[in-house]
Coordinates of C-alpha atoms and ligand atoms in Angstrom, one line a residue:
Chain A
M1401 CA 3.3 25.0 -17.8
A1402 CA 5.9 26.1 -15.3
N1403 CA 6.3 22.8 -13.6
D1404 CA 6.4 20.6 -16.7
V1405 CA 9.3 18.2 -17.4
A1406 CA 9.7 15.7 -20.2
S1407 CA 9.4 11.9 -19.9
L1408 CA 12.0 11.6 -22.6
G1409 CA 12.9 7.9 -22.4
A1410 CA 11.1 5.0 -20.8
A1411 CA 12.0 1.3 -20.3
M1412 CA 11.4 -1.7 -18.2
H1413 CA 13.1 -4.9 -17.4
P1414 CA 10.4 -7.6 -17.8
W1415 CA 8.9 -8.6 -14.4
G1416 CA 9.3 -12.2 -13.3
K1417 CA 11.3 -14.4 -10.8
W1418 CA 14.7 -14.2 -12.5
G1419 CA 16.8 -14.9 -9.4
R1420 CA 19.5 -12.3 -10.2
N1421 CA 20.7 -9.2 -8.4
F1422 CA 18.4 -6.2 -8.6
V1423 CA 21.2 -4.1 -10.1
E1424 CA 21.1 -6.1 -13.3
Y1425 CA 17.4 -5.3 -13.8
G1426 CA 18.0 -1.7 -13.1
V1427 CA 20.9 -1.4 -15.5
Q1428 CA 19.1 -3.0 -18.4
A1429 CA 16.1 -0.7 -17.8
A1430 CA 18.4 2.3 -17.6
N1431 CA 20.3 1.5 -20.8
D1432 CA 17.0 0.8 -22.7
A1433 CA 15.6 4.1 -21.4
L1434 CA 18.7 5.9 -22.6
D1435 CA 18.4 4.3 -26.0
D1436 CA 14.7 5.3 -26.0
A1437 CA 15.6 8.9 -25.3
G1438 CA 18.5 8.9 -27.8
L1439 CA 21.0 9.6 -25.1
A1440 CA 24.1 8.0 -23.7
W1441 CA 24.9 7.4 -20.0
K1442 CA 27.6 10.1 -20.2
D1443 CA 24.9 12.7 -21.1
I1444 CA 23.1 12.1 -17.8
Q1445 CA 23.6 14.9 -15.2
L1446 CA 21.9 13.3 -12.2
I1447 CA 21.1 9.7 -11.2
A1448 CA 18.1 9.1 -8.9
G1449 CA 17.6 5.6 -7.5
G1450 CA 14.4 4.2 -6.0
E1451 CA 15.5 1.8 -3.3
T1452 CA 14.3 -1.0 -1.2
V1453 CA 15.4 -1.9 2.3
R1454 CA 14.7 -5.6 2.2
N1455 CA 17.6 -6.6 0.1
G1456 CA 20.4 -5.8 2.4
Y1457 CA 23.3 -3.3 2.1
P1458 CA 23.3 -2.8 -1.7
G1459 CA 19.6 -1.9 -1.5
F1460 CA 20.3 1.0 0.7
V1461 CA 22.5 2.7 -1.8
S1462 CA 20.6 2.0 -5.0
G1463 CA 21.4 5.2 -6.9
A1464 CA 25.1 4.6 -6.4
A1465 CA 24.8 0.9 -7.1
F1466 CA 23.2 1.7 -10.5
A1467 CA 25.8 4.4 -11.2
Q1468 CA 28.7 2.1 -10.4
A1469 CA 27.3 -0.6 -12.6
L1470 CA 26.8 1.8 -15.5
G1471 CA 30.3 3.1 -14.9
W1472 CA 31.3 5.9 -12.6
T1473 CA 31.0 9.3 -14.3
G1474 CA 31.1 11.5 -11.2
V1475 CA 27.4 12.3 -11.7
P1476 CA 25.5 13.5 -8.6
V1477 CA 23.4 10.9 -7.0
V1478 CA 20.2 10.6 -4.9
S1479 CA 18.6 7.5 -3.5
S1480 CA 15.0 7.6 -2.3
Y1481 CA 13.1 5.2 -0.1
G1482 CA 9.3 5.5 0.3
A1483 CA 8.4 1.8 0.2
C1484 CA 5.9 1.3 -2.7
A1485 CA 6.2 5.0 -3.5
S1486 CA 10.0 4.9 -3.7
G1487 CA 9.9 5.4 -7.5
T1488 CA 7.8 8.6 -7.2
Q1489 CA 10.1 9.9 -4.6
A1490 CA 13.0 9.4 -7.0
L1491 CA 11.0 11.0 -9.9
A1492 CA 10.1 14.0 -7.7
T1493 CA 13.6 14.6 -6.5
A1494 CA 14.9 14.5 -10.1
R1495 CA 12.2 16.8 -11.2
A1496 CA 13.0 19.3 -8.5
H1497 CA 16.6 19.4 -9.6
I1498 CA 15.5 20.0 -13.2
L1499 CA 13.0 22.7 -12.2
A1500 CA 15.5 24.4 -10.0
G1501 CA 17.9 24.6 -12.9
M1502 CA 20.5 22.4 -11.2
C1503 CA 20.5 19.9 -14.1
D1504 CA 18.8 19.5 -17.5
V1505 CA 18.5 15.7 -17.7
A1506 CA 18.3 12.9 -15.1
L1507 CA 18.1 9.2 -15.1
V1508 CA 15.5 7.7 -12.6
V1509 CA 15.9 4.0 -11.9
G1510 CA 14.1 1.5 -9.6
A1511 CA 14.6 -2.2 -9.4
D1512 CA 13.9 -5.1 -7.0
A1513 CA 14.6 -8.7 -6.5
A1514 CA 11.7 -9.8 -4.2
P1515 CA 11.7 -12.5 -1.6
K1516 CA 9.3 -15.5 -1.9
G1517 CA 5.8 -15.5 -0.5
F1518 CA 4.2 -13.1 1.9
F1519 CA 6.3 -10.1 2.9
A1520 CA 7.6 -10.6 6.4
P1521 CA 9.1 -7.9 8.7
T1522 CA 12.8 -7.6 8.9
G1523 CA 13.2 -6.0 12.3
A1524 CA 13.8 -9.3 14.1
G1525 CA 12.7 -9.1 17.7
N1526 CA 12.6 -5.3 17.7
K1527 CA 9.6 -4.7 20.0
A1528 CA 9.6 -1.0 19.1
D1529 CA 9.1 -1.8 15.4
P1530 CA 5.4 -1.6 14.5
D1531 CA 6.0 -3.8 11.4
W1532 CA 7.4 -6.6 13.6
L1533 CA 4.7 -6.1 16.3
R1534 CA 1.7 -6.2 13.9
F1535 CA 2.8 -9.7 12.8
H1536 CA 3.6 -10.8 16.3
L1537 CA 0.6 -9.5 18.2
L1538 CA -2.1 -9.6 15.5
G1539 CA -0.9 -11.8 12.6
A1540 CA -1.7 -8.8 10.5
T1541 CA -0.1 -9.7 7.2
N1542 CA -0.5 -7.3 4.3
P1543 CA -3.5 -9.3 2.9
I1544 CA -5.2 -8.7 6.3
Y1545 CA -5.3 -5.0 5.6
F1546 CA -6.4 -5.6 2.0
G1547 CA -9.2 -7.9 3.3
L1548 CA -10.4 -5.2 5.8
W1549 CA -10.7 -2.6 3.0
A1550 CA -12.4 -5.2 0.7
R1551 CA -14.9 -6.3 3.3
R1552 CA -15.9 -2.8 4.1
R1553 CA -16.8 -2.3 0.4
M1554 CA -19.0 -5.3 0.6
D1555 CA -20.8 -4.3 3.8
L1556 CA -21.1 -0.6 2.8
Y1557 CA -21.7 -0.7 -0.9
G1558 CA -22.9 -4.3 -1.6
A1559 CA -19.8 -5.2 -3.6
T1560 CA -19.4 -8.9 -4.2
Q1561 CA -16.5 -11.3 -4.6
S1562 CA -17.6 -11.6 -8.2
D1563 CA -17.1 -7.9 -8.7
F1564 CA -13.6 -8.2 -7.2
A1565 CA -12.8 -11.2 -9.5
K1566 CA -13.9 -9.2 -12.6
V1567 CA -11.2 -6.7 -11.9
K1568 CA -8.7 -9.5 -12.2
V1569 CA -10.4 -10.8 -15.3
K1570 CA -10.1 -7.4 -16.9
N1571 CA -6.5 -6.8 -15.9
S1572 CA -5.4 -10.3 -17.1
R1573 CA -6.8 -9.4 -20.5
H1574 CA -5.0 -6.1 -20.5
G1575 CA -1.7 -7.7 -19.7
L1576 CA -1.9 -10.5 -22.2
E1577 CA 0.1 -8.7 -24.9
N1578 CA 2.4 -6.7 -22.6
P1579 CA 5.9 -8.0 -23.1
N1580 CA 7.0 -6.7 -19.7
A1581 CA 4.2 -8.4 -17.7
R1582 CA 5.0 -11.5 -15.6
Y1583 CA 1.6 -13.1 -16.0
K1584 CA 0.4 -13.2 -19.6
K1585 CA -2.6 -15.5 -19.2
E1586 CA -6.3 -14.9 -19.3
V1587 CA -7.8 -15.7 -15.9
T1588 CA -11.5 -16.6 -15.6
E1589 CA -13.8 -15.5 -12.8
E1590 CA -14.3 -19.2 -11.9
A1591 CA -10.6 -19.7 -11.5
I1592 CA -10.3 -16.7 -9.1
L1593 CA -13.3 -17.7 -7.0
S1594 CA -12.1 -21.3 -6.7
S1595 CA -8.5 -20.2 -5.8
A1596 CA -7.6 -20.4 -2.1
L1597 CA -9.5 -18.0 0.2
V1598 CA -6.5 -16.2 1.8
S1599 CA -8.1 -13.3 3.7
D1600 CA -11.8 -13.4 3.4
P1601 CA -13.3 -12.0 1.0
L1602 CA -10.0 -12.1 -1.0
H1603 CA -8.8 -15.2 -2.9
L1604 CA -5.2 -15.9 -3.8
L1605 CA -5.8 -14.6 -7.3
D1606 CA -7.3 -11.3 -5.9
I1607 CA -3.9 -10.5 -4.3
C1608 CA -0.9 -9.4 -6.3
A1609 CA 2.4 -11.4 -6.2
T1610 CA 5.9 -10.1 -5.5
S1611 CA 8.3 -10.0 -8.4
D1612 CA 11.7 -9.1 -9.7
G1613 CA 11.7 -6.2 -12.1
G1614 CA 13.1 -2.9 -13.1
A1615 CA 11.9 0.4 -14.6
A1616 CA 13.7 3.6 -15.7
I1617 CA 12.7 7.0 -17.0
V1618 CA 14.9 9.7 -18.5
L1619 CA 13.6 13.0 -17.2
S1620 CA 14.6 16.3 -18.7
S1621 CA 13.7 19.9 -18.9
M1622 CA 11.2 20.7 -21.7
E1623 CA 13.8 22.9 -23.4
Y1624 CA 16.3 20.0 -23.4
A1625 CA 13.7 17.6 -24.6
R1626 CA 12.6 19.7 -27.6
K1627 CA 16.2 19.5 -29.0
L1628 CA 15.7 15.7 -29.2
S1629 CA 12.0 15.3 -29.8
T1630 CA 9.4 17.4 -31.6
D1631 CA 6.6 16.3 -29.3
P1632 CA 7.9 15.0 -26.0
V1633 CA 5.5 13.5 -23.4
R1634 CA 5.1 15.8 -20.4
I1635 CA 5.1 15.1 -16.7
R1636 CA 2.5 17.6 -15.6
A1637 CA 2.5 17.0 -11.8
I1638 CA 4.0 14.8 -9.2
S1639 CA 2.2 14.4 -5.8
T1640 CA 4.1 13.1 -2.8
V1641 CA 1.6 14.1 -0.1
T1642 CA 1.4 12.8 3.4
P1643 CA -1.9 12.3 5.2
Q1644 CA -3.5 15.2 7.2
Y1645 CA -4.1 14.7 10.9
P1646 CA -6.2 12.9 12.0
S1647 CA -6.0 10.2 9.3
D1648 CA -9.0 7.9 9.9
V1649 CA -8.4 4.9 7.6
I1650 CA -6.5 2.0 9.1
E1651 CA -3.3 1.7 7.1
M1652 CA -0.4 -0.8 7.1
P1653 CA 1.5 -1.3 9.4
N1654 CA -0.6 0.5 12.0
F1655 CA -2.5 -0.9 15.0
A1656 CA -4.9 2.0 15.1
T1657 CA -5.9 5.1 13.2
D1658 CA -5.4 8.6 14.5
S1659 CA -8.0 9.8 16.9
A1660 CA -10.6 12.4 15.6
H1661 CA -11.5 13.2 19.3
S1662 CA -9.9 16.6 19.5
V1663 CA -9.4 17.5 15.8
P1664 CA -12.1 16.7 13.3
S1665 CA -11.2 14.4 10.3
P1666 CA -10.0 16.4 7.3
D1667 CA -12.5 17.1 4.5
T1668 CA -10.3 15.1 2.1
S1669 CA -9.1 11.6 3.1
F1670 CA -5.5 10.7 2.5
R1671 CA -6.2 8.5 -0.5
D1672 CA -8.4 11.2 -2.1
S1673 CA -5.6 13.8 -1.6
I1674 CA -3.0 11.7 -3.4
A1675 CA -4.3 12.3 -6.9
G1676 CA -6.2 15.4 -5.8
N1677 CA -3.0 17.2 -5.2
A1678 CA -1.6 16.1 -8.6
Y1679 CA -4.8 17.3 -10.4
E1680 CA -4.4 20.6 -8.7
E1681 CA -0.8 21.1 -9.7
A1682 CA -1.5 20.1 -13.3
G1683 CA -4.6 22.2 -13.6
L1684 CA -6.4 19.1 -14.8
G1685 CA -9.2 17.0 -13.4
P1686 CA -10.4 13.3 -13.6
E1687 CA -12.5 14.2 -16.6
D1688 CA -9.4 15.1 -18.6
M1689 CA -7.8 11.6 -18.0
S1690 CA -7.8 9.1 -20.9
M1691 CA -6.6 6.3 -18.5
A1692 CA -5.2 5.6 -15.1
E1693 CA -2.5 3.2 -13.7
V1694 CA -3.4 2.5 -10.1
Y1695 CA -1.9 0.4 -7.3
D1696 CA -3.9 -2.8 -7.3
L1697 CA -2.4 -4.7 -4.4
S1698 CA -5.8 -6.4 -4.4
T1699 CA -8.7 -6.4 -6.9
A1700 CA -10.9 -4.7 -4.4
L1701 CA -8.3 -2.0 -3.8
E1702 CA -8.4 -1.1 -7.5
L1703 CA -12.1 -0.3 -7.0
D1704 CA -11.3 2.0 -4.1
W1705 CA -8.9 3.9 -6.3
Y1706 CA -11.6 4.5 -9.0
E1707 CA -13.3 6.6 -6.3
N1708 CA -10.1 8.1 -4.8
I1709 CA -8.8 9.4 -8.1
G1710 CA -12.2 10.8 -8.9
L1711 CA -13.4 8.5 -11.7
C1712 CA -16.7 8.1 -9.8
K1713 CA -18.4 8.8 -6.5
P1714 CA -17.9 6.5 -3.4
G1715 CA -19.9 3.3 -3.9
E1716 CA -20.1 3.6 -7.7
A1717 CA -16.8 1.8 -8.6
E1718 CA -18.5 -1.6 -9.2
K1719 CA -20.9 -0.1 -11.6
L1720 CA -18.0 1.6 -13.5
L1721 CA -16.2 -1.7 -13.7
N1722 CA -19.3 -3.7 -14.7
D1723 CA -20.3 -1.1 -17.4
G1724 CA -16.9 -1.7 -19.0
D1725 CA -15.8 1.9 -18.5
T1726 CA -12.4 0.9 -17.1
T1727 CA -11.7 -1.8 -19.7
I1728 CA -9.5 -0.9 -22.7
G1729 CA -12.1 0.4 -25.2
G1730 CA -14.1 1.9 -22.4
R1731 CA -14.4 5.5 -21.2
V1732 CA -11.3 5.6 -19.0
P1733 CA -9.3 2.3 -19.0
V1734 CA -7.7 1.5 -15.7
N1735 CA -4.4 -0.4 -15.6
P1736 CA -4.1 -0.9 -19.3
S1737 CA -0.6 -2.4 -18.6
G1738 CA -2.3 -5.2 -16.7
G1739 CA -1.4 -3.6 -13.3
L1740 CA 0.2 -5.3 -10.4
S1741 CA -2.2 -8.1 -11.1
C1742 CA -0.1 -9.0 -14.2
F1743 CA 3.2 -7.7 -12.8
G1744 CA 3.4 -8.3 -9.1
E1745 CA 5.1 -5.9 -6.8
A1746 CA 8.7 -4.9 -7.5
I1747 CA 8.6 -2.2 -4.9
P1748 CA 11.1 0.5 -5.9
A1749 CA 10.3 0.0 -9.6
Q1750 CA 6.5 0.0 -9.7
A1751 CA 5.7 3.7 -9.5
I1752 CA 8.3 4.3 -12.3
A1753 CA 6.7 1.5 -14.3
Q1754 CA 3.3 3.2 -14.1
V1755 CA 4.9 6.3 -15.7
C1756 CA 6.5 4.2 -18.4
E1757 CA 3.1 2.8 -19.3
L1758 CA 1.5 6.2 -19.5
T1759 CA 4.4 7.5 -21.6
W1760 CA 4.1 4.7 -24.1
Q1761 CA 0.3 5.0 -24.3
I1762 CA 0.5 8.8 -24.9
R1763 CA 3.1 8.2 -27.7
G1764 CA 0.8 5.6 -29.2
Q1765 CA 3.4 2.8 -28.7
A1766 CA 1.4 0.4 -26.5
G1767 CA 0.6 -2.1 -29.3
A1768 CA -2.3 -4.4 -28.6
R1769 CA -3.2 -2.7 -25.3
Q1770 CA -3.2 0.8 -26.8
V1771 CA -5.8 3.2 -25.4
E1772 CA -7.1 4.9 -28.5
G1773 CA -6.5 8.6 -28.6
A1774 CA -4.8 8.6 -25.2
T1775 CA -3.8 12.2 -24.3
A1776 CA -3.4 12.2 -20.5
G1777 CA -3.2 9.8 -17.6
V1778 CA -2.9 9.6 -13.9
T1779 CA -1.0 7.2 -11.7
A1780 CA -1.9 6.5 -8.0
N1781 CA 0.2 4.6 -5.5
Q1782 CA 0.9 4.6 -1.8
G1783 CA 3.9 3.7 0.2
L1784 CA 3.9 2.3 3.8
F1785 CA 3.8 4.9 6.6
G1786 CA 2.0 7.6 4.5
H1787 CA 3.9 8.1 1.3
G1788 CA 1.4 9.4 -1.3
S1789 CA 2.3 8.9 -4.9
S1790 CA 0.6 10.3 -8.0
V1791 CA 1.9 11.4 -11.4
I1792 CA 0.1 13.1 -14.2
V1793 CA 1.4 12.5 -17.7
S1794 CA 0.1 14.2 -20.9
K1795 CA 0.8 15.0 -24.5
Chain B
M1495 CA -2.9 -32.9 34.7
S1496 CA -0.5 -30.2 33.5
N1497 CA 0.7 -27.4 35.7
Q1498 CA -1.1 -24.1 35.5
K1499 CA 1.0 -21.9 33.2
N1500 CA 1.9 -18.3 34.0
R1501 CA -0.3 -15.8 32.2
V1502 CA 2.1 -13.2 30.6
P1503 CA 1.1 -10.2 28.5
A1504 CA 2.4 -10.7 24.9
V1505 CA 3.5 -7.1 25.0
E1506 CA 4.2 -4.9 28.1
G1507 CA 2.1 -1.9 28.8
W1508 CA -0.3 -2.0 25.9
F1509 CA -3.3 -3.3 27.9
V1510 CA -4.6 -4.2 31.3
A1511 CA -3.6 -7.8 31.6
D1512 CA -5.5 -8.8 34.8
G1513 CA -9.2 -8.7 35.3
E1514 CA -11.3 -6.7 32.9
A1515 CA -9.7 -6.1 29.6
A1516 CA -8.8 -2.5 28.5
L1517 CA -6.3 -1.1 26.0
L1518 CA -3.9 1.4 27.5
G1519 CA -3.4 4.5 25.3
S1520 CA -2.2 7.9 26.1
Q1521 CA -3.9 11.3 26.0
C1522 CA -2.2 14.6 25.4
N1523 CA -2.4 16.9 28.4
E1524 CA -2.7 19.9 26.1
C1525 CA -5.2 19.0 23.4
S1526 CA -6.7 15.7 24.7
S1527 CA -5.9 13.7 21.6
Y1528 CA -5.8 10.0 22.2
F1529 CA -3.1 7.6 20.9
F1530 CA -2.8 3.9 20.7
P1531 CA -0.2 2.5 21.0
K1532 CA 0.8 5.2 23.5
E1533 CA 2.5 8.3 22.3
T1534 CA 4.9 9.5 25.0
F1535 CA 7.3 12.0 23.5
F1536 CA 5.4 14.4 21.3
C1537 CA 1.8 15.1 20.3
R1538 CA 0.9 14.1 16.7
N1539 CA -1.7 16.9 16.4
P1540 CA 0.1 19.4 14.1
A1541 CA -1.5 22.3 16.0
C1542 CA -0.2 21.1 19.4
R1543 CA 3.3 21.2 20.9
G1544 CA 2.3 19.0 23.8
S1545 CA 4.9 16.6 25.2
E1546 CA 3.2 15.4 28.4
F1547 CA 0.6 12.6 28.4
K1548 CA -1.4 10.6 30.8
E1549 CA -2.0 6.9 30.4
V1550 CA -5.7 6.2 29.8
A1551 CA -7.7 3.1 29.5
L1552 CA -9.6 3.2 26.2
S1553 CA -13.3 2.4 25.7
Q1554 CA -13.9 -1.3 26.0
R1555 CA -16.6 -1.3 23.4
G1556 CA -16.9 0.0 19.8
K1557 CA -18.5 -0.6 16.4
L1558 CA -17.1 -3.0 13.9
W1559 CA -15.4 -1.0 11.1
S1560 CA -14.4 -4.1 9.1
Y1561 CA -13.1 -7.6 9.5
T1562 CA -11.2 -10.3 7.6
N1563 CA -9.3 -13.5 8.4
N1564 CA -6.2 -15.4 7.7
N1565 CA -6.6 -18.9 6.5
Y1566 CA -2.9 -19.7 6.1
P1567 CA -0.1 -19.5 8.6
P1568 CA 1.7 -16.1 8.4
P1569 CA 5.5 -15.9 8.7
K1570 CA 7.2 -15.4 12.1
P1571 CA 7.1 -13.4 14.3
Y1572 CA 3.5 -14.7 14.4
M1573 CA 3.6 -17.7 16.7
A1574 CA 1.3 -20.0 14.7
P1575 CA 0.1 -23.2 16.4
D1576 CA 0.7 -26.5 14.6
P1577 CA -1.7 -27.5 13.2
F1578 CA -2.5 -23.9 12.2
V1579 CA -5.8 -22.3 13.4
P1580 CA -7.2 -19.6 11.1
Y1581 CA -8.1 -16.4 12.9
I1582 CA -10.2 -13.3 12.3
V1583 CA -8.8 -9.7 12.6
A1584 CA -11.3 -6.9 13.3
A1585 CA -11.0 -3.2 13.0
V1586 CA -13.2 -1.6 15.7
E1587 CA -14.2 2.1 15.9
L1588 CA -14.2 3.5 19.5
D1589 CA -17.0 6.0 19.8
K1590 CA -15.5 8.3 22.5
E1591 CA -11.9 8.3 21.2
K1592 CA -13.0 8.4 17.5
M1593 CA -10.3 6.0 16.4
V1594 CA -10.2 2.5 14.9
V1595 CA -8.2 -0.2 16.7
L1596 CA -7.2 -3.6 15.3
G1597 CA -7.4 -6.9 17.2
Q1598 CA -7.9 -10.5 16.6
V1599 CA -11.4 -11.9 17.2
V1600 CA -11.9 -14.6 19.8
S1601 CA -12.2 -18.2 18.4
G1602 CA -15.6 -19.6 17.8
V1603 CA -16.7 -16.6 15.8
E1604 CA -17.2 -17.0 12.0
I1605 CA -16.9 -14.4 9.3
A1606 CA -20.6 -14.9 8.6
D1607 CA -21.4 -13.9 12.2
L1608 CA -20.0 -10.4 11.6
K1609 CA -21.3 -7.3 10.0
V1610 CA -19.9 -3.7 9.7
G1611 CA -21.5 -1.6 12.5
M1612 CA -21.9 -4.4 15.0
E1613 CA -21.1 -3.7 18.6
M1614 CA -17.8 -5.3 19.8
Q1615 CA -16.4 -5.8 23.2
L1616 CA -12.7 -6.1 24.3
V1617 CA -11.6 -9.2 26.0
L1618 CA -8.3 -10.9 27.1
D1619 CA -7.4 -14.2 25.4
R1620 CA -4.4 -16.4 24.7
L1621 CA -2.3 -15.5 21.7
Y1622 CA 0.2 -18.4 22.0
E1623 CA 1.9 -20.5 24.6
D1624 CA 5.2 -22.2 25.2
D1625 CA 6.3 -24.7 27.9
E1626 CA 6.1 -22.2 30.8
N1627 CA 3.8 -19.4 29.8
E1628 CA 0.6 -18.5 28.2
Y1629 CA 0.9 -15.2 26.3
I1630 CA -2.1 -13.0 26.6
V1631 CA -3.3 -10.3 24.2
W1632 CA -6.4 -8.2 23.7
K1633 CA -9.1 -9.5 21.3
W1634 CA -12.5 -8.4 20.1
K1635 CA -15.7 -10.3 20.7
P1636 CA -19.2 -9.5 19.3
V1637 CA -21.6 -8.3 21.9
T1638 CA -24.5 -10.7 22.1
E1639 CA -27.4 -11.2 24.4
G1640 CA -26.1 -11.9 27.8
N1641 CA -22.6 -10.6 27.7
Ligands
LIG950 ZN1 -1.7 17.5 21.9

């Protein structure tokens, strides 16, 4: 297809709390991705960095920080920030350069060293900063938003805390044998339900942690890739959509939704449009997917994504989970990597990490967590302030 | 007995801070879209180039869209009392404006008292206090018999 590019090399720095500079994680992932592609740093024609704004000055210039650490080669650089969607922004920018014929091969890197505990706003005392104001006026932490979405599933669809816990049980099993996962331990439903109730109905173990980690992808034109590989994995679509006005689901860090008073709500909600746009570009549908990697900030949110990426109708996600459809061995495994549940958020790396997982799965290199016969997969992710993020990867 | 503290809005211009509680939003003069917090420079309706707005008091009642709580002290700038008091946050859908607005729920209400779709009423309540002032914010309260 006209918009295909190759995922030629994929690598991650293991997630954890390593206490080092984020550049180190990015450089290791970059070098391993280059090795995976059979290329050297000097072969790269564009470096694209996914960045984070929490880590001070070096975080603002991630692409150049990685390039300097790998050794200046004069290669063009882009740095992308889209919060949790930063990685997809970097991938999309690199792809656009390749599809426009401006380069043949690009290195996309994201890495983070996360602070401890709850994310807190950085705009100290800035009364015009909605992120600062939501903490000050409402105490609206990130788990507050996760809790609102989770409770709505319970009251609307009859979901239970036990359903939510089962998402974590599944993901903890998926991540057991993943060498890059931070948490490689089976978690029982009882352990989840007896962990601290943070934001009712969500327990501590329903909510993902924050981690250090890195991920990198070598992206190239299909023509370039075929010189190095007989059957390169293809990136079929990248969606970076924004919401359509009026967006009627309350999202971080907002105080209110848009008003649908003068303009009716769009037929497709923002979250439905994220993967929807990618399916459209790829000419594929949910029925073509062998698996999905979705943004499980909370267990309950993973269930929302089943519906948003079209695996089932609204209100049917709990059934899909409980029937085992989304477990490895089931019809369409979700988060075979273990998801954020086993990794934690390393913000600029996580959307790239999802593409690494799909690349390895499609090559048949996922070891004990291999999805048998995987031919195609979709990622879904969402960055603060309306950054949609979805990538479709296939044979 | 302690002196009466000044009642100060925790944020200026977002709500009516005396008497009957009401959130202050803005409405586009061109297309009538509502915004909260106030939009004052440009209309966010993509089909509208409006740049003039009037300040409007939003509906004081709405239907509960969802709710949750926080059982652990969040980081600053939330001014958590010591000892910490858990609080509920509600998302309430205003019927006329067709928008969902967040707010804390007044103390004394439990999660088990709430249900999506319930009627909620806006009230003024204390957010935190220091030596001189009591800082006031809007909160939601379930509508029950008699209020
Ligand atoms: Zn307007």
